[in-house]
PDB file of C-alpha atoms and ligand atoms in Angstrom:
ATOM      1  CA  MET U   1      30.428 -24.295  23.638  1.00  0.00           C
ATOM      2  CA  ARG U   2      30.964 -22.286  20.491  1.00  0.00           C
ATOM      3  CA  CYS U   3      28.711 -19.669  18.904  1.00  0.00           C
ATOM      4  CA  ALA U   4      26.602 -21.101  16.078  1.00  0.00           C
ATOM      5  CA  ARG U   5      27.415 -18.143  13.852  1.00  0.00           C
ATOM      6  CA  HIS U   6      30.974 -17.475  14.941  1.00  0.00           C
ATOM      7  CA  PRO U   7      32.742 -20.847  15.307  1.00  0.00           C
ATOM      8  CA  GLY U   8      35.821 -19.088  16.680  1.00  0.00           C
ATOM      9  CA  ALA U   9      33.949 -17.579  19.625  1.00  0.00           C
ATOM     10  CA  GLU U  10      33.752 -19.532  22.866  1.00  0.00           C
ATOM     11  CA  THR U  11      30.512 -18.678  24.691  1.00  0.00           C
ATOM     12  CA  LEU U  12      28.256 -19.606  27.595  1.00  0.00           C
ATOM     13  CA  LEU U  13      25.172 -17.891  26.198  1.00  0.00           C
ATOM     14  CA  THR U  14      22.283 -19.504  24.389  1.00  0.00           C
ATOM     15  CA  CYS U  15      19.208 -18.000  22.780  1.00  0.00           C
ATOM     16  CA  VAL U  16      16.289 -17.958  25.267  1.00  0.00           C
ATOM     17  CA  THR U  17      13.896 -18.931  22.491  1.00  0.00           C
ATOM     18  CA  CYS U  18      15.615 -21.661  20.488  1.00  0.00           C
ATOM     19  CA  GLY U  19      18.696 -22.551  22.554  1.00  0.00           C
ATOM     20  CA  THR U  20      21.189 -21.781  19.787  1.00  0.00           C
ATOM     21  CA  PRO U  21      24.624 -20.843  21.178  1.00  0.00           C
ATOM     22  CA  ILE U  22      25.202 -17.110  20.724  1.00  0.00           C
ATOM     23  CA  CYS U  23      28.147 -14.816  21.426  1.00  0.00           C
ATOM     24  CA  PRO U  24      28.247 -11.096  22.300  1.00  0.00           C
ATOM     25  CA  ASP U  25      28.801 -10.285  18.618  1.00  0.00           C
ATOM     26  CA  CYS U  26      25.531 -11.726  17.365  1.00  0.00           C
ATOM     27  CA  MET U  27      23.201 -11.797  20.374  1.00  0.00           C
ATOM     28  CA  VAL U  28      20.173  -9.523  20.368  1.00  0.00           C
ATOM     29  CA  GLU U  29      19.006  -7.986  23.625  1.00  0.00           C
ATOM     30  CA  THR U  30      15.251  -8.261  24.136  1.00  0.00           C
ATOM     31  CA  PRO U  31      13.015  -7.592  27.158  1.00  0.00           C
ATOM     32  CA  VAL U  32      12.840 -11.344  27.797  1.00  0.00           C
ATOM     33  CA  GLY U  33      16.573 -12.025  27.495  1.00  0.00           C
ATOM     34  CA  MET U  34      19.326 -12.603  24.954  1.00  0.00           C
ATOM     35  CA  LYS U  35      18.253 -14.097  21.659  1.00  0.00           C
ATOM     36  CA  CYS U  36      19.912 -15.267  18.469  1.00  0.00           C
ATOM     37  CA  PRO U  37      19.530 -12.876  15.481  1.00  0.00           C
ATOM     38  CA  ASP U  38      16.754 -15.057  13.996  1.00  0.00           C
ATOM     39  CA  CYS U  39      14.610 -15.063  17.122  1.00  0.00           C
ATOM     40  CA  GLY U  40      15.535 -11.507  18.128  1.00  0.00           C
ATOM     41  CA  ARG U  41      14.253  -9.922  14.986  1.00  0.00           C
ATOM     42  CA  ALA U  42      11.299  -7.827  16.097  1.00  0.00           C
ATOM     43  CA  PRO U  43       8.034  -9.413  15.008  1.00  0.00           C
ATOM     44  CA  LEU U  44       5.792  -7.215  12.926  1.00  0.00           C
ATOM     45  CA  PRO U  45       3.215  -5.524  15.196  1.00  0.00           C
ATOM     46  CA  ALA U  46      -0.268  -6.975  14.707  1.00  0.00           C
ATOM     47  CA  VAL U  47      -1.570  -3.779  13.113  1.00  0.00           C
ATOM     48  CA  TYR U  48       0.910  -4.273  10.231  1.00  0.00           C
ATOM     49  CA  ARG U  49      -0.045  -7.909   9.658  1.00  0.00           C
ATOM     50  CA  VAL U  50      -2.832  -8.134   7.125  1.00  0.00           C
ATOM     51  CA  GLY U  51      -4.294 -11.475   6.051  1.00  0.00           C
ATOM     52  CA  PRO U  52      -5.244 -12.210   2.432  1.00  0.00           C
ATOM     53  CA  ALA U  53      -8.997 -11.796   3.021  1.00  0.00           C
ATOM     54  CA  PRO U  54      -8.868  -8.292   4.594  1.00  0.00           C
ATOM     55  CA  LEU U  55      -6.278  -7.352   1.978  1.00  0.00           C
ATOM     56  CA  ALA U  56      -8.648  -8.417  -0.806  1.00  0.00           C
ATOM     57  CA  VAL U  57     -11.496  -6.425   0.766  1.00  0.00           C
ATOM     58  CA  ALA U  58      -9.259  -3.362   1.067  1.00  0.00           C
ATOM     59  CA  MET U  59      -8.160  -3.733  -2.565  1.00  0.00           C
ATOM     60  CA  ALA U  60     -11.768  -4.076  -3.740  1.00  0.00           C
ATOM     61  CA  ALA U  61     -12.742  -0.962  -1.772  1.00  0.00           C
ATOM     62  CA  SER U  62      -9.805   1.009  -3.223  1.00  0.00           C
ATOM     63  CA  LEU U  63     -10.615  -0.173  -6.735  1.00  0.00           C
ATOM     64  CA  ALA U  64     -14.257   0.848  -6.347  1.00  0.00           C
ATOM     65  CA  LEU U  65     -13.360   4.263  -4.907  1.00  0.00           C
ATOM     66  CA  GLY U  66     -10.732   4.916  -7.580  1.00  0.00           C
ATOM     67  CA  THR U  67     -13.266   3.976 -10.246  1.00  0.00           C
ATOM     68  CA  ALA U  68     -15.989   6.154  -8.731  1.00  0.00           C
ATOM     69  CA  ALA U  69     -13.763   9.193  -8.115  1.00  0.00           C
ATOM     70  CA  GLY U  70     -12.221   8.824 -11.569  1.00  0.00           C
ATOM     71  CA  ALA U  71     -15.582   8.474 -13.300  1.00  0.00           C
ATOM     72  CA  VAL U  72     -16.816  11.665 -11.640  1.00  0.00           C
ATOM     73  CA  ALA U  73     -13.592  13.466 -12.533  1.00  0.00           C
ATOM     74  CA  LEU U  74     -13.831  12.328 -16.150  1.00  0.00           C
ATOM     75  CA  THR U  75     -17.430  13.468 -16.582  1.00  0.00           C
ATOM     76  CA  VAL U  76     -17.052  16.951 -15.076  1.00  0.00           C
ATOM     77  CA  ARG U  77     -16.455  19.789 -17.502  1.00  0.00           C
ATOM     78  CA  PRO U  78     -12.881  20.542 -18.435  1.00  0.00           C
ATOM     79  CA  GLY U  79     -11.777  23.892 -17.030  1.00  0.00           C
ATOM     80  CA  ILE U  80     -12.243  22.992 -13.386  1.00  0.00           C
ATOM     81  CA  GLY U  81      -8.956  21.095 -13.446  1.00  0.00           C
ATOM     82  CA  LEU U  82      -7.546  23.143 -10.599  1.00  0.00           C
ATOM     83  CA  LEU U  83     -10.452  22.213  -8.361  1.00  0.00           C
ATOM     84  CA  LEU U  84      -9.798  18.591  -9.230  1.00  0.00           C
ATOM     85  CA  ILE U  85      -6.198  18.913  -8.066  1.00  0.00           C
ATOM     86  CA  LEU U  86      -7.351  20.474  -4.783  1.00  0.00           C
ATOM     87  CA  LEU U  87      -9.741  17.566  -4.290  1.00  0.00           C
ATOM     88  CA  ALA U  88      -6.990  14.988  -4.754  1.00  0.00           C
ATOM     89  CA  LEU U  89      -5.725  15.229  -1.170  1.00  0.00           C
ATOM     90  CA  PRO U  90      -9.082  14.678   0.569  1.00  0.00           C
ATOM     91  CA  ALA U  91      -9.964  12.010  -2.010  1.00  0.00           C
ATOM     92  CA  GLY U  92      -6.682  10.179  -1.352  1.00  0.00           C
ATOM     93  CA  ALA U  93      -7.125  10.455   2.403  1.00  0.00           C
ATOM     94  CA  LEU U  94     -10.604   9.021   1.997  1.00  0.00           C
ATOM     95  CA  VAL U  95      -9.366   6.082  -0.094  1.00  0.00           C
ATOM     96  CA  GLY U  96      -6.603   5.339   2.412  1.00  0.00           C
ATOM     97  CA  ALA U  97      -8.946   5.532   5.381  1.00  0.00           C
ATOM     98  CA  ALA U  98     -11.513   3.344   3.628  1.00  0.00           C
ATOM     99  CA  ALA U  99      -8.893   0.746   2.719  1.00  0.00           C
ATOM    100  CA  GLY U 100      -7.609   0.669   6.290  1.00  0.00           C
ATOM    101  CA  ARG U 101     -11.108   0.317   7.639  1.00  0.00           C
ATOM    102  CA  ALA U 102     -11.996  -2.351   5.051  1.00  0.00           C
ATOM    103  CA  ALA U 103      -8.939  -4.313   6.182  1.00  0.00           C
ATOM    104  CA  GLY U 104     -10.138  -4.250   9.781  1.00  0.00           C
ATOM    105  CA  GLY U 105      -8.280  -1.167  10.985  1.00  0.00           C
ATOM    106  CA  LYS U 106      -4.889  -2.269   9.671  1.00  0.00           C
ATOM    107  CA  ARG U 107      -2.149  -0.186   8.104  1.00  0.00           C
ATOM    108  CA  GLY U 108       1.410  -0.619   6.868  1.00  0.00           C
ATOM    109  CA  PRO U 109       3.408  -0.527   3.638  1.00  0.00           C
ATOM    110  CA  ALA U 110       1.977  -3.760   2.201  1.00  0.00           C
ATOM    111  CA  LEU U 111      -1.624  -2.687   2.711  1.00  0.00           C
ATOM    112  CA  ALA U 112      -0.882   0.854   1.528  1.00  0.00           C
ATOM    113  CA  LEU U 113       0.780  -0.417  -1.637  1.00  0.00           C
ATOM    114  CA  ALA U 114      -2.062  -2.837  -2.406  1.00  0.00           C
ATOM    115  CA  ALA U 115      -4.658  -0.111  -1.835  1.00  0.00           C
ATOM    116  CA  ALA U 116      -2.748   2.467  -3.905  1.00  0.00           C
ATOM    117  CA  ALA U 117      -2.250   0.018  -6.784  1.00  0.00           C
ATOM    118  CA  SER U 118      -5.935  -0.978  -6.773  1.00  0.00           C
ATOM    119  CA  CYS U 119      -6.961   2.666  -6.685  1.00  0.00           C
ATOM    120  CA  ALA U 120      -4.671   3.372  -9.653  1.00  0.00           C
ATOM    121  CA  VAL U 121      -6.260   0.515 -11.612  1.00  0.00           C
ATOM    122  CA  GLY U 122      -9.656   2.053 -10.814  1.00  0.00           C
ATOM    123  CA  PHE U 123      -8.507   5.433 -12.126  1.00  0.00           C
ATOM    124  CA  LEU U 124      -6.838   4.103 -15.279  1.00  0.00           C
ATOM    125  CA  PHE U 125      -9.242   1.352 -16.309  1.00  0.00           C
ATOM    126  CA  GLY U 126     -12.356   1.337 -14.133  1.00  0.00           C
ATOM    127  CA  ALA U 127     -13.143   5.051 -14.345  1.00  0.00           C
ATOM    128  CA  PRO U 128     -13.092   5.474 -18.149  1.00  0.00           C
ATOM    129  CA  GLN U 129     -15.238   2.339 -18.432  1.00  0.00           C
ATOM    130  CA  ALA U 130     -17.734   3.571 -15.875  1.00  0.00           C
ATOM    131  CA  ALA U 131     -17.853   7.064 -17.391  1.00  0.00           C
ATOM    132  CA  THR U 132     -18.330   5.720 -20.921  1.00  0.00           C
ATOM    133  CA  LEU U 133     -20.966   3.232 -19.794  1.00  0.00           C
ATOM    134  CA  ALA U 134     -22.865   6.037 -18.081  1.00  0.00           C
ATOM    135  CA  ILE U 135     -22.714   8.324 -21.130  1.00  0.00           C
ATOM    136  CA  ALA U 136     -22.726   5.982 -24.129  1.00  0.00           C
ATOM    137  CA  GLY U 137     -24.171   2.837 -22.579  1.00  0.00           C
ATOM    138  CA  ALA U 138     -21.439   0.666 -24.050  1.00  0.00           C
ATOM    139  CA  PRO U 139     -18.054  -0.368 -22.663  1.00  0.00           C
ATOM    140  CA  LEU U 140     -14.650   0.454 -24.142  1.00  0.00           C
ATOM    141  CA  VAL U 141     -11.892  -1.995 -24.917  1.00  0.00           C
ATOM    142  CA  TRP U 142      -9.138  -1.408 -22.386  1.00  0.00           C
ATOM    143  CA  THR U 143      -6.767   0.251 -24.866  1.00  0.00           C
ATOM    144  CA  GLU U 144      -9.460   2.836 -25.641  1.00  0.00           C
ATOM    145  CA  ALA U 145      -9.958   3.367 -21.914  1.00  0.00           C
ATOM    146  CA  LEU U 146      -6.247   4.055 -21.552  1.00  0.00           C
ATOM    147  CA  VAL U 147      -6.315   6.534 -24.450  1.00  0.00           C
ATOM    148  CA  VAL U 148      -9.184   8.404 -22.769  1.00  0.00           C
ATOM    149  CA  VAL U 149      -7.177   9.011 -19.598  1.00  0.00           C
ATOM    150  CA  LEU U 150      -3.820   9.591 -21.329  1.00  0.00           C
ATOM    151  CA  ARG U 151      -5.396  12.521 -23.218  1.00  0.00           C
ATOM    152  CA  ARG U 152      -6.181  14.232 -19.923  1.00  0.00           C
ATOM    153  CA  PRO U 153      -3.013  15.314 -18.105  1.00  0.00           C
ATOM    154  CA  ILE U 154      -4.981  17.054 -15.335  1.00  0.00           C
ATOM    155  CA  TYR U 155      -6.927  13.872 -14.734  1.00  0.00           C
ATOM    156  CA  LEU U 156      -3.689  11.875 -14.563  1.00  0.00           C
ATOM    157  CA  LEU U 157      -2.269  14.378 -12.091  1.00  0.00           C
ATOM    158  CA  PHE U 158      -5.431  14.137  -9.993  1.00  0.00           C
ATOM    159  CA  ALA U 159      -5.228  10.332 -10.101  1.00  0.00           C
ATOM    160  CA  ALA U 160      -1.530  10.273  -9.206  1.00  0.00           C
ATOM    161  CA  LEU U 161      -1.965  12.715  -6.294  1.00  0.00           C
ATOM    162  CA  THR U 162      -4.920  10.756  -4.971  1.00  0.00           C
ATOM    163  CA  VAL U 163      -3.076   7.428  -5.187  1.00  0.00           C
ATOM    164  CA  VAL U 164       0.028   8.818  -3.478  1.00  0.00           C
ATOM    165  CA  THR U 165      -2.068  10.432  -0.740  1.00  0.00           C
ATOM    166  CA  ALA U 166      -3.928   7.146  -0.183  1.00  0.00           C
ATOM    167  CA  TYR U 167      -0.571   5.408   0.213  1.00  0.00           C
ATOM    168  CA  TRP U 168       0.742   7.944   2.740  1.00  0.00           C
ATOM    169  CA  ARG U 169      -2.488   7.858   4.709  1.00  0.00           C
ATOM    170  CA  ILE U 170      -1.962   4.224   5.763  1.00  0.00           C
ATOM    171  CA  HIS U 171       1.637   3.265   4.925  1.00  0.00           C
TER     172      HIS U 171
HETATM  173 ZN1   ZN Y   1      16.988 -18.276  18.643  1.00  0.00          ZN
HETATM  174 ZN1   ZN Y   2      28.175 -15.111  17.410  1.00  0.00          ZN
END
């Protein structure tokens, strides 16, 4: 018998999962025996596997929180920018925790990225809309919304810190 991946290697070993011939060069040791590289690759732990529905819920929660936090930050008086920056870490931790909880207690890079991206969309587009609606009673076109936030570097810093913190909380 010859190894499926190394045709030059004579072997007596087969993968315990799929039966593919393996040699000492490519076999993977696992608690249940020797496996081929395909079967031996560690499966993602359940906590890192997030289905589309929980992911969508987590993204919606992050979007809503980003919008809410951003709207509050945009309506407070300028001059308390420093306070805003200090609030970014707890705000980000809150967004991350909420996203993880919304997804059924999951975590992992995919969930963290989805939550962080949704939160960023809330900050950049949702928040200026919500703030303007609350003050003026009429929505902005999205380019105007972007101009509102781009004029506020402290706000952008607050948003960025919050988004990054949310990512680290559950990545
Ligand atoms: Zn196998
Ligand atoms: Zn081999």
